[in-house]
């Protein structure tokens, strides 16, 4: 009887006898071969599982190491970047401060040059807060000797016929002019409730003089072309003794709140 | 007579004061200048 080449299982021919023992022998060989195969498979499976576990552990350890390395790199890069940014910011701040100092110095220089070149200086711009029969412009804070002339522009709200312009509240006839003496430098004349004039005050040297050009009407007569100049002698009011210029209504009515006094000085 | 005087300083500060003035304080006075002929006499 023929047998297979590997496991030697019986191969019956037509003339071979069929015996129980042959079948049992084949089944025993199959049982043994299957058992060996299963054992081999289990052994291989265990080996593969062990290898897989080992690989997983290795990869996990590798991942942790890579993460640590990456974190360290990021931290180092961050620290380096922060230090570089901080240094750059400090440098830029210092540069900005230096540039600002240069501009401030240049501005101060230009401002000083402009101030020196500009002879016309605005000294005051006052809006009155209360009504009164007399409004005084105090000159105590102005170095009169530094100016060739003060230009006083009163814009007074009043309904009287005239407003006297005086110095130091002096109401005597000591204001001398070519037209005669008066008890004021001159009048300015309200028109439609407002009195506008330009007063040129000279208060250096030996006398105090004031030239007034009033803009308005006296009755029906225009006075915009009337200009009077009068002077106070040194023995009356010397320039250093000049304290106030007074605007006084002719009827004791009030110069209303909201009136303005604007003062320019022309530097010597 | 008493009048109110508003004193304005160049820095913008203002003070309202009472001031005693003579009765003719509000009267306008102007005296003609002597002519050259009068002066020559």
PDB file of C-alpha atoms in Angstrom:
ATOM      1  CA  UNK A   1       0.000   0.000   0.000  1.00  0.00           C
ATOM      2  CA  UNK A   2       1.258   3.481  -0.931  1.00  0.00           C
ATOM      3  CA  UNK A   3       1.777   6.277   1.620  1.00  0.00           C
ATOM      4  CA  UNK A   4       1.989  10.103   1.397  1.00  0.00           C
ATOM      5  CA  UNK A   5       5.523  11.489   1.271  1.00  0.00           C
ATOM      6  CA  UNK A   6       5.470  13.788   4.334  1.00  0.00           C
ATOM      7  CA  UNK A   7       3.240  12.249   6.998  1.00  0.00           C
ATOM      8  CA  UNK A   8       3.136   8.726   5.582  1.00  0.00           C
ATOM      9  CA  UNK A   9      -0.620   8.439   5.505  1.00  0.00           C
ATOM     10  CA  UNK A  10      -2.025   5.424   3.788  1.00  0.00           C
ATOM     11  CA  UNK A  11      -3.037   5.635   0.115  1.00  0.00           C
ATOM     12  CA  UNK A  12      -5.240   2.689  -0.804  1.00  0.00           C
ATOM     13  CA  UNK A  13      -5.109   1.072  -4.206  1.00  0.00           C
ATOM     14  CA  UNK A  14      -7.936  -1.014  -5.535  1.00  0.00           C
ATOM     15  CA  UNK A  15      -6.349  -4.263  -4.644  1.00  0.00           C
ATOM     16  CA  UNK A  16      -5.325  -3.136  -1.033  1.00  0.00           C
ATOM     17  CA  UNK A  17      -7.156  -4.486   1.957  1.00  0.00           C
ATOM     18  CA  UNK A  18      -9.064  -1.974   4.114  1.00  0.00           C
ATOM     19  CA  UNK A  19      -8.054  -2.480   7.745  1.00  0.00           C
ATOM     20  CA  UNK A  20      -9.171  -0.606  10.925  1.00  0.00           C
ATOM     21  CA  UNK A  21      -5.647  -0.466  12.176  1.00  0.00           C
ATOM     22  CA  UNK A  22      -4.550   1.514   9.120  1.00  0.00           C
ATOM     23  CA  UNK A  23      -7.206   4.127   9.759  1.00  0.00           C
ATOM     24  CA  UNK A  24      -6.281   4.364  13.435  1.00  0.00           C
ATOM     25  CA  UNK A  25      -2.618   4.722  12.560  1.00  0.00           C
ATOM     26  CA  UNK A  26      -3.423   7.572  10.148  1.00  0.00           C
ATOM     27  CA  UNK A  27      -5.637   9.321  12.729  1.00  0.00           C
ATOM     28  CA  UNK A  28      -2.905   9.037  15.356  1.00  0.00           C
ATOM     29  CA  UNK A  29      -0.443  10.633  12.907  1.00  0.00           C
ATOM     30  CA  UNK A  30      -2.976  13.419  12.163  1.00  0.00           C
ATOM     31  CA  UNK A  31      -3.654  13.972  15.882  1.00  0.00           C
ATOM     32  CA  UNK A  32       0.039  14.224  16.618  1.00  0.00           C
ATOM     33  CA  UNK A  33       0.720  16.524  13.662  1.00  0.00           C
ATOM     34  CA  UNK A  34      -2.190  18.802  14.567  1.00  0.00           C
ATOM     35  CA  UNK A  35      -1.087  18.953  18.195  1.00  0.00           C
ATOM     36  CA  UNK A  36       2.434  19.925  17.154  1.00  0.00           C
ATOM     37  CA  UNK A  37       1.034  22.576  14.809  1.00  0.00           C
ATOM     38  CA  UNK A  38      -1.146  24.088  17.523  1.00  0.00           C
ATOM     39  CA  UNK A  39       1.760  24.095  19.980  1.00  0.00           C
ATOM     40  CA  UNK A  40       4.012  25.738  17.394  1.00  0.00           C
ATOM     41  CA  UNK A  41       1.345  28.342  16.635  1.00  0.00           C
ATOM     42  CA  UNK A  42       0.871  29.136  20.342  1.00  0.00           C
ATOM     43  CA  UNK A  43       4.618  29.415  20.810  1.00  0.00           C
ATOM     44  CA  UNK A  44       4.884  31.736  17.797  1.00  0.00           C
ATOM     45  CA  UNK A  45       1.935  33.784  19.027  1.00  0.00           C
ATOM     46  CA  UNK A  46       3.523  34.203  22.469  1.00  0.00           C
ATOM     47  CA  UNK A  47       6.802  35.215  20.865  1.00  0.00           C
ATOM     48  CA  UNK A  48       5.040  37.748  18.651  1.00  0.00           C
ATOM     49  CA  UNK A  49       3.098  39.166  21.581  1.00  0.00           C
ATOM     50  CA  UNK A  50       6.297  39.475  23.611  1.00  0.00           C
ATOM     51  CA  UNK A  51       8.027  41.180  20.692  1.00  0.00           C
ATOM     52  CA  UNK A  52       5.067  43.509  20.191  1.00  0.00           C
ATOM     53  CA  UNK A  53       5.011  44.429  23.867  1.00  0.00           C
ATOM     54  CA  UNK A  54       8.731  45.070  23.799  1.00  0.00           C
ATOM     55  CA  UNK A  55       8.327  47.214  20.693  1.00  0.00           C
ATOM     56  CA  UNK A  56       5.519  49.181  22.314  1.00  0.00           C
ATOM     57  CA  UNK A  57       7.603  49.795  25.430  1.00  0.00           C
ATOM     58  CA  UNK A  58      10.523  50.893  23.304  1.00  0.00           C
ATOM     59  CA  UNK A  59       8.349  53.219  21.268  1.00  0.00           C
ATOM     60  CA  UNK A  60       6.744  54.646  24.393  1.00  0.00           C
ATOM     61  CA  UNK A  61      10.140  55.279  25.898  1.00  0.00           C
ATOM     62  CA  UNK A  62      11.243  56.794  22.617  1.00  0.00           C
ATOM     63  CA  UNK A  63       8.194  59.008  22.442  1.00  0.00           C
ATOM     64  CA  UNK A  64       8.781  60.212  26.003  1.00  0.00           C
ATOM     65  CA  UNK A  65      12.393  60.952  25.212  1.00  0.00           C
ATOM     66  CA  UNK A  66      11.461  62.754  22.021  1.00  0.00           C
ATOM     67  CA  UNK A  67       8.813  64.750  23.871  1.00  0.00           C
ATOM     68  CA  UNK A  68      11.287  65.689  26.575  1.00  0.00           C
ATOM     69  CA  UNK A  69      13.859  66.676  23.993  1.00  0.00           C
ATOM     70  CA  UNK A  70      11.255  68.661  22.059  1.00  0.00           C
ATOM     71  CA  UNK A  71      10.010  70.372  25.215  1.00  0.00           C
ATOM     72  CA  UNK A  72      13.561  71.241  26.202  1.00  0.00           C
ATOM     73  CA  UNK A  73      14.208  72.609  22.731  1.00  0.00           C
ATOM     74  CA  UNK A  74      11.035  74.672  22.802  1.00  0.00           C
ATOM     75  CA  UNK A  75      11.871  76.008  26.273  1.00  0.00           C
ATOM     76  CA  UNK A  76      15.375  76.887  25.203  1.00  0.00           C
ATOM     77  CA  UNK A  77      14.100  78.515  22.020  1.00  0.00           C
ATOM     78  CA  UNK A  78      11.479  80.416  23.989  1.00  0.00           C
ATOM     79  CA  UNK A  79      14.020  81.613  26.523  1.00  0.00           C
ATOM     80  CA  UNK A  80      16.388  82.612  23.781  1.00  0.00           C
ATOM     81  CA  UNK A  81      13.628  84.393  21.895  1.00  0.00           C
ATOM     82  CA  UNK A  82      12.382  86.171  25.030  1.00  0.00           C
ATOM     83  CA  UNK A  83      15.871  87.330  25.865  1.00  0.00           C
ATOM     84  CA  UNK A  84      16.419  88.486  22.297  1.00  0.00           C
ATOM     85  CA  UNK A  85      13.052  90.280  22.182  1.00  0.00           C
ATOM     86  CA  UNK A  86      13.685  91.892  25.563  1.00  0.00           C
ATOM     87  CA  UNK A  87      17.107  93.031  24.457  1.00  0.00           C
ATOM     88  CA  UNK A  88      15.648  94.386  21.213  1.00  0.00           C
ATOM     89  CA  UNK A  89      12.888  96.189  23.081  1.00  0.00           C
ATOM     90  CA  UNK A  90      15.396  97.710  25.485  1.00  0.00           C
ATOM     91  CA  UNK A  91      17.567  98.820  22.605  1.00  0.00           C
ATOM     92  CA  UNK A  92      14.589 100.308  20.758  1.00  0.00           C
ATOM     93  CA  UNK A  93      13.355 102.054  23.905  1.00  0.00           C
ATOM     94  CA  UNK A  94      16.772 103.593  24.363  1.00  0.00           C
ATOM     95  CA  UNK A  95      16.868 104.590  20.699  1.00  0.00           C
ATOM     96  CA  UNK A  96      13.377 106.080  20.952  1.00  0.00           C
ATOM     97  CA  UNK A  97      14.364 108.045  24.042  1.00  0.00           C
ATOM     98  CA  UNK A  98      17.478 109.306  22.295  1.00  0.00           C
ATOM     99  CA  UNK A  99      15.438 110.333  19.243  1.00  0.00           C
ATOM    100  CA  UNK A 100      12.868 112.062  21.446  1.00  0.00           C
ATOM    101  CA  UNK A 101      15.642 113.945  23.236  1.00  0.00           C
ATOM    102  CA  UNK A 102      17.051 115.007  19.884  1.00  0.00           C
ATOM    103  CA  UNK A 103      13.626 116.183  18.691  1.00  0.00           C
ATOM    104  CA  UNK A 104      12.903 117.926  21.996  1.00  0.00           C
ATOM    105  CA  UNK A 105      16.238 119.716  21.799  1.00  0.00           C
ATOM    106  CA  UNK A 106      15.558 120.642  18.172  1.00  0.00           C
ATOM    107  CA  UNK A 107      12.029 121.810  19.057  1.00  0.00           C
ATOM    108  CA  UNK A 108      13.362 123.886  21.942  1.00  0.00           C
ATOM    109  CA  UNK A 109      15.977 125.385  19.677  1.00  0.00           C
ATOM    110  CA  UNK A 110      13.418 126.180  16.980  1.00  0.00           C
ATOM    111  CA  UNK A 111      10.976 127.495  19.569  1.00  0.00           C
ATOM    112  CA  UNK A 112      13.640 129.703  21.118  1.00  0.00           C
ATOM    113  CA  UNK A 113      14.668 130.987  17.697  1.00  0.00           C
ATOM    114  CA  UNK A 114      11.035 131.611  16.728  1.00  0.00           C
ATOM    115  CA  UNK A 115      10.376 133.318  20.035  1.00  0.00           C
ATOM    116  CA  UNK A 116      13.424 135.525  19.595  1.00  0.00           C
ATOM    117  CA  UNK A 117      12.421 136.360  16.045  1.00  0.00           C
ATOM    118  CA  UNK A 118       8.773 137.010  16.885  1.00  0.00           C
ATOM    119  CA  UNK A 119       8.454 140.457  18.371  1.00  0.00           C
ATOM    120  CA  UNK A 120       4.686 140.304  18.832  1.00  0.00           C
ATOM    121  CA  UNK A 121       3.663 138.399  21.971  1.00  0.00           C
ATOM    122  CA  UNK A 122       0.156 137.721  23.218  1.00  0.00           C
ATOM    123  CA  UNK A 123       0.247 138.605  26.891  1.00  0.00           C
ATOM    124  CA  UNK A 124      -3.355 138.190  27.960  1.00  0.00           C
ATOM    125  CA  UNK A 125      -6.786 137.191  26.720  1.00  0.00           C
ATOM    126  CA  UNK A 126      -9.288 137.706  29.488  1.00  0.00           C
ATOM    127  CA  UNK A 127     -13.042 137.186  29.433  1.00  0.00           C
ATOM    128  CA  UNK A 128     -14.703 138.909  32.351  1.00  0.00           C
ATOM    129  CA  UNK A 129     -16.733 136.794  34.752  1.00  0.00           C
ATOM    130  CA  UNK A 130     -18.765 139.578  36.399  1.00  0.00           C
ATOM    131  CA  UNK A 131     -20.288 142.900  35.520  1.00  0.00           C
ATOM    132  CA  UNK A 132     -18.865 146.104  37.005  1.00  0.00           C
ATOM    133  CA  UNK A 133     -18.927 149.854  36.371  1.00  0.00           C
ATOM    134  CA  UNK A 134     -15.150 149.741  36.038  1.00  0.00           C
ATOM    135  CA  UNK A 135     -12.962 146.985  34.639  1.00  0.00           C
ATOM    136  CA  UNK A 136      -9.267 147.187  35.446  1.00  0.00           C
ATOM    137  CA  UNK A 137      -6.540 145.547  33.411  1.00  0.00           C
ATOM    138  CA  UNK A 138      -3.757 144.857  35.898  1.00  0.00           C
ATOM    139  CA  UNK A 139      -0.266 145.343  34.455  1.00  0.00           C
ATOM    140  CA  UNK A 140       1.597 144.226  37.568  1.00  0.00           C
ATOM    141  CA  UNK A 141       2.722 140.960  36.013  1.00  0.00           C
ATOM    142  CA  UNK A 142       3.977 142.470  32.754  1.00  0.00           C
ATOM    143  CA  UNK A 143       7.547 143.745  32.430  1.00  0.00           C
ATOM    144  CA  UNK A 144       6.571 146.976  30.671  1.00  0.00           C
ATOM    145  CA  UNK A 145      10.191 148.012  30.083  1.00  0.00           C
ATOM    146  CA  UNK A 146      10.603 144.991  27.787  1.00  0.00           C
ATOM    147  CA  UNK A 147       8.007 146.232  25.310  1.00  0.00           C
ATOM    148  CA  UNK A 148       7.988 149.200  22.985  1.00  0.00           C
ATOM    149  CA  UNK A 149       4.195 149.224  23.001  1.00  0.00           C
ATOM    150  CA  UNK A 150       1.303 147.249  24.438  1.00  0.00           C
ATOM    151  CA  UNK A 151      -1.634 146.804  22.111  1.00  0.00           C
ATOM    152  CA  UNK A 152      -4.786 146.513  24.202  1.00  0.00           C
ATOM    153  CA  UNK A 153      -7.928 145.435  22.392  1.00  0.00           C
ATOM    154  CA  UNK A 154     -11.024 145.890  24.573  1.00  0.00           C
ATOM    155  CA  UNK A 155     -14.202 144.210  23.344  1.00  0.00           C
ATOM    156  CA  UNK A 156     -16.606 145.466  25.977  1.00  0.00           C
ATOM    157  CA  UNK A 157     -20.299 144.723  26.300  1.00  0.00           C
ATOM    158  CA  UNK A 158     -21.982 147.911  27.508  1.00  0.00           C
ATOM    159  CA  UNK A 159     -24.993 150.112  26.809  1.00  0.00           C
ATOM    160  CA  UNK A 160     -23.603 153.435  28.100  1.00  0.00           C
ATOM    161  CA  UNK A 161     -22.709 156.306  25.779  1.00  0.00           C
ATOM    162  CA  UNK A 162     -18.986 156.247  26.445  1.00  0.00           C
ATOM    163  CA  UNK A 163     -16.294 154.346  28.290  1.00  0.00           C
ATOM    164  CA  UNK A 164     -13.334 156.264  29.689  1.00  0.00           C
ATOM    165  CA  UNK A 165      -9.859 154.823  29.453  1.00  0.00           C
ATOM    166  CA  UNK A 166      -7.680 155.832  32.404  1.00  0.00           C
ATOM    167  CA  UNK A 167      -4.530 154.819  34.229  1.00  0.00           C
ATOM    168  CA  UNK A 168      -4.286 153.940  37.932  1.00  0.00           C
ATOM    169  CA  UNK A 169      -7.919 155.168  38.323  1.00  0.00           C
ATOM    170  CA  UNK A 170      -6.678 158.729  37.968  1.00  0.00           C
ATOM    171  CA  UNK A 171      -9.735 160.868  37.091  1.00  0.00           C
ATOM    172  CA  UNK A 172      -8.072 164.267  37.186  1.00  0.00           C
ATOM    173  CA  UNK A 173      -7.439 166.394  34.100  1.00  0.00           C
ATOM    174  CA  UNK A 174      -3.846 165.286  33.834  1.00  0.00           C
ATOM    175  CA  UNK A 175      -4.003 163.519  30.473  1.00  0.00           C
ATOM    176  CA  UNK A 176      -2.355 165.996  28.118  1.00  0.00           C
ATOM    177  CA  UNK A 177      -2.842 166.052  24.361  1.00  0.00           C
ATOM    178  CA  UNK A 178      -2.704 168.401  21.414  1.00  0.00           C
ATOM    179  CA  UNK A 179      -6.479 168.903  21.683  1.00  0.00           C
ATOM    180  CA  UNK A 180      -6.194 169.806  25.344  1.00  0.00           C
ATOM    181  CA  UNK A 181      -6.125 168.052  28.671  1.00  0.00           C
ATOM    182  CA  UNK A 182      -8.728 165.553  29.776  1.00  0.00           C
ATOM    183  CA  UNK A 183      -9.563 163.334  32.735  1.00  0.00           C
ATOM    184  CA  UNK A 184      -8.941 160.223  30.620  1.00  0.00           C
ATOM    185  CA  UNK A 185      -6.775 159.124  27.739  1.00  0.00           C
ATOM    186  CA  UNK A 186      -9.901 159.096  25.607  1.00  0.00           C
ATOM    187  CA  UNK A 187     -13.389 157.630  25.333  1.00  0.00           C
ATOM    188  CA  UNK A 188     -14.399 154.559  23.465  1.00  0.00           C
ATOM    189  CA  UNK A 189     -17.982 154.436  22.284  1.00  0.00           C
ATOM    190  CA  UNK A 190     -20.291 151.420  22.538  1.00  0.00           C
ATOM    191  CA  UNK A 191     -22.344 150.761  19.463  1.00  0.00           C
ATOM    192  CA  UNK A 192     -25.239 148.295  19.437  1.00  0.00           C
ATOM    193  CA  UNK A 193     -24.138 147.102  22.856  1.00  0.00           C
ATOM    194  CA  UNK A 194     -20.482 146.567  22.024  1.00  0.00           C
ATOM    195  CA  UNK A 195     -17.455 148.827  22.341  1.00  0.00           C
ATOM    196  CA  UNK A 196     -14.453 148.087  20.155  1.00  0.00           C
ATOM    197  CA  UNK A 197     -11.190 149.935  20.088  1.00  0.00           C
ATOM    198  CA  UNK A 198      -7.461 149.548  19.794  1.00  0.00           C
ATOM    199  CA  UNK A 199      -5.311 151.134  22.495  1.00  0.00           C
ATOM    200  CA  UNK A 200      -1.591 151.577  21.931  1.00  0.00           C
ATOM    201  CA  UNK A 201       0.007 152.009  25.357  1.00  0.00           C
ATOM    202  CA  UNK A 202       3.578 153.313  25.586  1.00  0.00           C
ATOM    203  CA  UNK A 203       4.980 152.856  29.068  1.00  0.00           C
ATOM    204  CA  UNK A 204       8.756 153.075  28.921  1.00  0.00           C
ATOM    205  CA  UNK A 205      11.159 155.963  29.113  1.00  0.00           C
ATOM    206  CA  UNK A 206       9.888 158.971  31.026  1.00  0.00           C
ATOM    207  CA  UNK A 207       6.140 159.006  30.455  1.00  0.00           C
ATOM    208  CA  UNK A 208       3.010 156.971  29.922  1.00  0.00           C
ATOM    209  CA  UNK A 209       1.118 157.632  26.719  1.00  0.00           C
ATOM    210  CA  UNK A 210      -1.900 156.041  25.118  1.00  0.00           C
ATOM    211  CA  UNK A 211      -3.204 156.351  21.578  1.00  0.00           C
ATOM    212  CA  UNK A 212      -6.772 155.149  21.146  1.00  0.00           C
ATOM    213  CA  UNK A 213      -8.646 154.407  17.990  1.00  0.00           C
ATOM    214  CA  UNK A 214     -12.297 153.789  18.764  1.00  0.00           C
ATOM    215  CA  UNK A 215     -14.583 151.913  16.397  1.00  0.00           C
ATOM    216  CA  UNK A 216     -18.247 152.886  16.764  1.00  0.00           C
ATOM    217  CA  UNK A 217     -20.685 155.742  16.800  1.00  0.00           C
ATOM    218  CA  UNK A 218     -21.186 158.737  19.046  1.00  0.00           C
ATOM    219  CA  UNK A 219     -24.847 159.467  18.449  1.00  0.00           C
ATOM    220  CA  UNK A 220     -25.107 159.372  14.692  1.00  0.00           C
ATOM    221  CA  UNK A 221     -21.534 160.347  14.071  1.00  0.00           C
ATOM    222  CA  UNK A 222     -19.056 157.665  13.189  1.00  0.00           C
ATOM    223  CA  UNK A 223     -15.942 157.810  15.312  1.00  0.00           C
ATOM    224  CA  UNK A 224     -13.949 155.077  13.640  1.00  0.00           C
ATOM    225  CA  UNK A 225     -11.662 157.655  12.150  1.00  0.00           C
ATOM    226  CA  UNK A 226     -11.084 159.477  15.454  1.00  0.00           C
ATOM    227  CA  UNK A 227      -7.727 158.823  17.027  1.00  0.00           C
ATOM    228  CA  UNK A 228      -6.576 160.605  20.138  1.00  0.00           C
ATOM    229  CA  UNK A 229      -3.246 160.414  21.866  1.00  0.00           C
ATOM    230  CA  UNK A 230      -2.652 161.709  25.359  1.00  0.00           C
ATOM    231  CA  UNK A 231       0.277 161.459  27.691  1.00  0.00           C
ATOM    232  CA  UNK A 232       0.782 161.423  31.449  1.00  0.00           C
ATOM    233  CA  UNK A 233       3.759 163.379  32.723  1.00  0.00           C
ATOM    234  CA  UNK A 234       6.372 161.610  34.818  1.00  0.00           C
ATOM    235  CA  UNK A 235       5.335 163.499  37.930  1.00  0.00           C
ATOM    236  CA  UNK A 236       1.771 162.196  37.475  1.00  0.00           C
ATOM    237  CA  UNK A 237       2.448 158.526  36.657  1.00  0.00           C
ATOM    238  CA  UNK A 238       5.950 157.405  35.755  1.00  0.00           C
ATOM    239  CA  UNK A 239       6.140 154.153  33.729  1.00  0.00           C
ATOM    240  CA  UNK A 240       7.323 152.003  36.648  1.00  0.00           C
ATOM    241  CA  UNK A 241       4.346 153.244  38.704  1.00  0.00           C
ATOM    242  CA  UNK A 242       1.754 152.251  36.105  1.00  0.00           C
ATOM    243  CA  UNK A 243      -0.369 149.514  37.693  1.00  0.00           C
ATOM    244  CA  UNK A 244      -3.729 149.433  35.907  1.00  0.00           C
ATOM    245  CA  UNK A 245      -5.527 150.574  32.791  1.00  0.00           C
ATOM    246  CA  UNK A 246      -9.145 151.313  33.652  1.00  0.00           C
ATOM    247  CA  UNK A 247     -12.266 151.107  31.552  1.00  0.00           C
ATOM    248  CA  UNK A 248     -15.022 153.151  33.226  1.00  0.00           C
ATOM    249  CA  UNK A 249     -18.596 153.660  32.003  1.00  0.00           C
ATOM    250  CA  UNK A 250     -19.748 157.277  31.867  1.00  0.00           C
ATOM    251  CA  UNK A 251     -22.997 156.553  33.759  1.00  0.00           C
ATOM    252  CA  UNK A 252     -21.872 153.984  36.368  1.00  0.00           C
ATOM    253  CA  UNK A 253     -23.725 151.245  34.486  1.00  0.00           C
ATOM    254  CA  UNK A 254     -21.996 147.893  34.255  1.00  0.00           C
ATOM    255  CA  UNK A 255     -19.619 146.612  31.661  1.00  0.00           C
ATOM    256  CA  UNK A 256     -21.217 143.175  31.334  1.00  0.00           C
ATOM    257  CA  UNK A 257     -19.678 139.813  32.071  1.00  0.00           C
ATOM    258  CA  UNK A 258     -18.393 138.160  28.909  1.00  0.00           C
ATOM    259  CA  UNK A 259     -16.433 141.225  27.838  1.00  0.00           C
ATOM    260  CA  UNK A 260     -12.888 140.585  26.656  1.00  0.00           C
ATOM    261  CA  UNK A 261      -9.525 142.247  27.103  1.00  0.00           C
ATOM    262  CA  UNK A 262      -6.833 141.099  24.697  1.00  0.00           C
ATOM    263  CA  UNK A 263      -3.281 142.325  25.179  1.00  0.00           C
ATOM    264  CA  UNK A 264      -0.309 142.021  22.819  1.00  0.00           C
ATOM    265  CA  UNK A 265       3.185 143.264  23.500  1.00  0.00           C
ATOM    266  CA  UNK A 266       5.743 144.345  20.894  1.00  0.00           C
ATOM    267  CA  UNK A 267       9.149 143.436  22.275  1.00  0.00           C
ATOM    268  CA  UNK A 268      11.957 145.937  22.098  1.00  0.00           C
TER     269      UNK A 268
ATOM    270  CA  UNK B   1     -19.954 156.966  46.008  1.00  0.00           C
ATOM    271  CA  UNK B   2     -19.118 153.276  45.988  1.00  0.00           C
ATOM    272  CA  UNK B   3     -18.699 151.389  42.741  1.00  0.00           C
ATOM    273  CA  UNK B   4     -17.741 147.854  41.836  1.00  0.00           C
ATOM    274  CA  UNK B   5     -14.421 147.346  40.082  1.00  0.00           C
ATOM    275  CA  UNK B   6     -13.491 144.084  38.378  1.00  0.00           C
ATOM    276  CA  UNK B   7      -9.703 143.711  38.494  1.00  0.00           C
ATOM    277  CA  UNK B   8      -8.387 141.396  35.751  1.00  0.00           C
ATOM    278  CA  UNK B   9      -4.839 140.098  35.890  1.00  0.00           C
ATOM    279  CA  UNK B  10      -2.950 138.937  32.832  1.00  0.00           C
ATOM    280  CA  UNK B  11      -3.063 135.331  34.054  1.00  0.00           C
ATOM    281  CA  UNK B  12      -6.863 135.425  33.793  1.00  0.00           C
ATOM    282  CA  UNK B  13      -7.655 135.658  37.515  1.00  0.00           C
ATOM    283  CA  UNK B  14     -10.282 138.242  38.429  1.00  0.00           C
ATOM    284  CA  UNK B  15     -11.331 139.955  41.652  1.00  0.00           C
ATOM    285  CA  UNK B  16     -14.443 142.053  42.180  1.00  0.00           C
ATOM    286  CA  UNK B  17     -13.692 144.926  44.564  1.00  0.00           C
ATOM    287  CA  UNK B  18     -15.579 147.859  46.054  1.00  0.00           C
ATOM    288  CA  UNK B  19     -14.044 151.278  45.424  1.00  0.00           C
ATOM    289  CA  UNK B  20     -14.895 154.709  46.813  1.00  0.00           C
ATOM    290  CA  UNK B  21     -14.841 157.347  44.050  1.00  0.00           C
ATOM    291  CA  UNK B  22     -15.716 161.057  43.981  1.00  0.00           C
ATOM    292  CA  UNK B  23     -19.100 162.087  42.612  1.00  0.00           C
ATOM    293  CA  UNK B  24     -17.571 163.584  39.466  1.00  0.00           C
ATOM    294  CA  UNK B  25     -15.698 160.370  38.707  1.00  0.00           C
ATOM    295  CA  UNK B  26     -18.026 159.669  35.762  1.00  0.00           C
ATOM    296  CA  UNK B  27     -17.986 163.189  34.344  1.00  0.00           C
ATOM    297  CA  UNK B  28     -16.001 163.698  31.172  1.00  0.00           C
ATOM    298  CA  UNK B  29     -13.824 166.764  31.234  1.00  0.00           C
ATOM    299  CA  UNK B  30     -11.799 168.150  28.418  1.00  0.00           C
ATOM    300  CA  UNK B  31     -10.117 171.518  28.389  1.00  0.00           C
ATOM    301  CA  UNK B  32      -9.143 173.136  25.127  1.00  0.00           C
ATOM    302  CA  UNK B  33      -5.461 173.470  24.536  1.00  0.00           C
ATOM    303  CA  UNK B  34      -4.281 177.082  24.670  1.00  0.00           C
ATOM    304  CA  UNK B  35      -3.837 178.523  21.176  1.00  0.00           C
ATOM    305  CA  UNK B  36      -0.422 179.672  20.043  1.00  0.00           C
ATOM    306  CA  UNK B  37      -1.679 183.275  20.063  1.00  0.00           C
ATOM    307  CA  UNK B  38      -2.878 182.915  23.652  1.00  0.00           C
ATOM    308  CA  UNK B  39       0.385 181.336  24.608  1.00  0.00           C
ATOM    309  CA  UNK B  40       2.286 184.220  22.962  1.00  0.00           C
ATOM    310  CA  UNK B  41       0.317 186.711  24.999  1.00  0.00           C
TER     311      UNK B  41
END
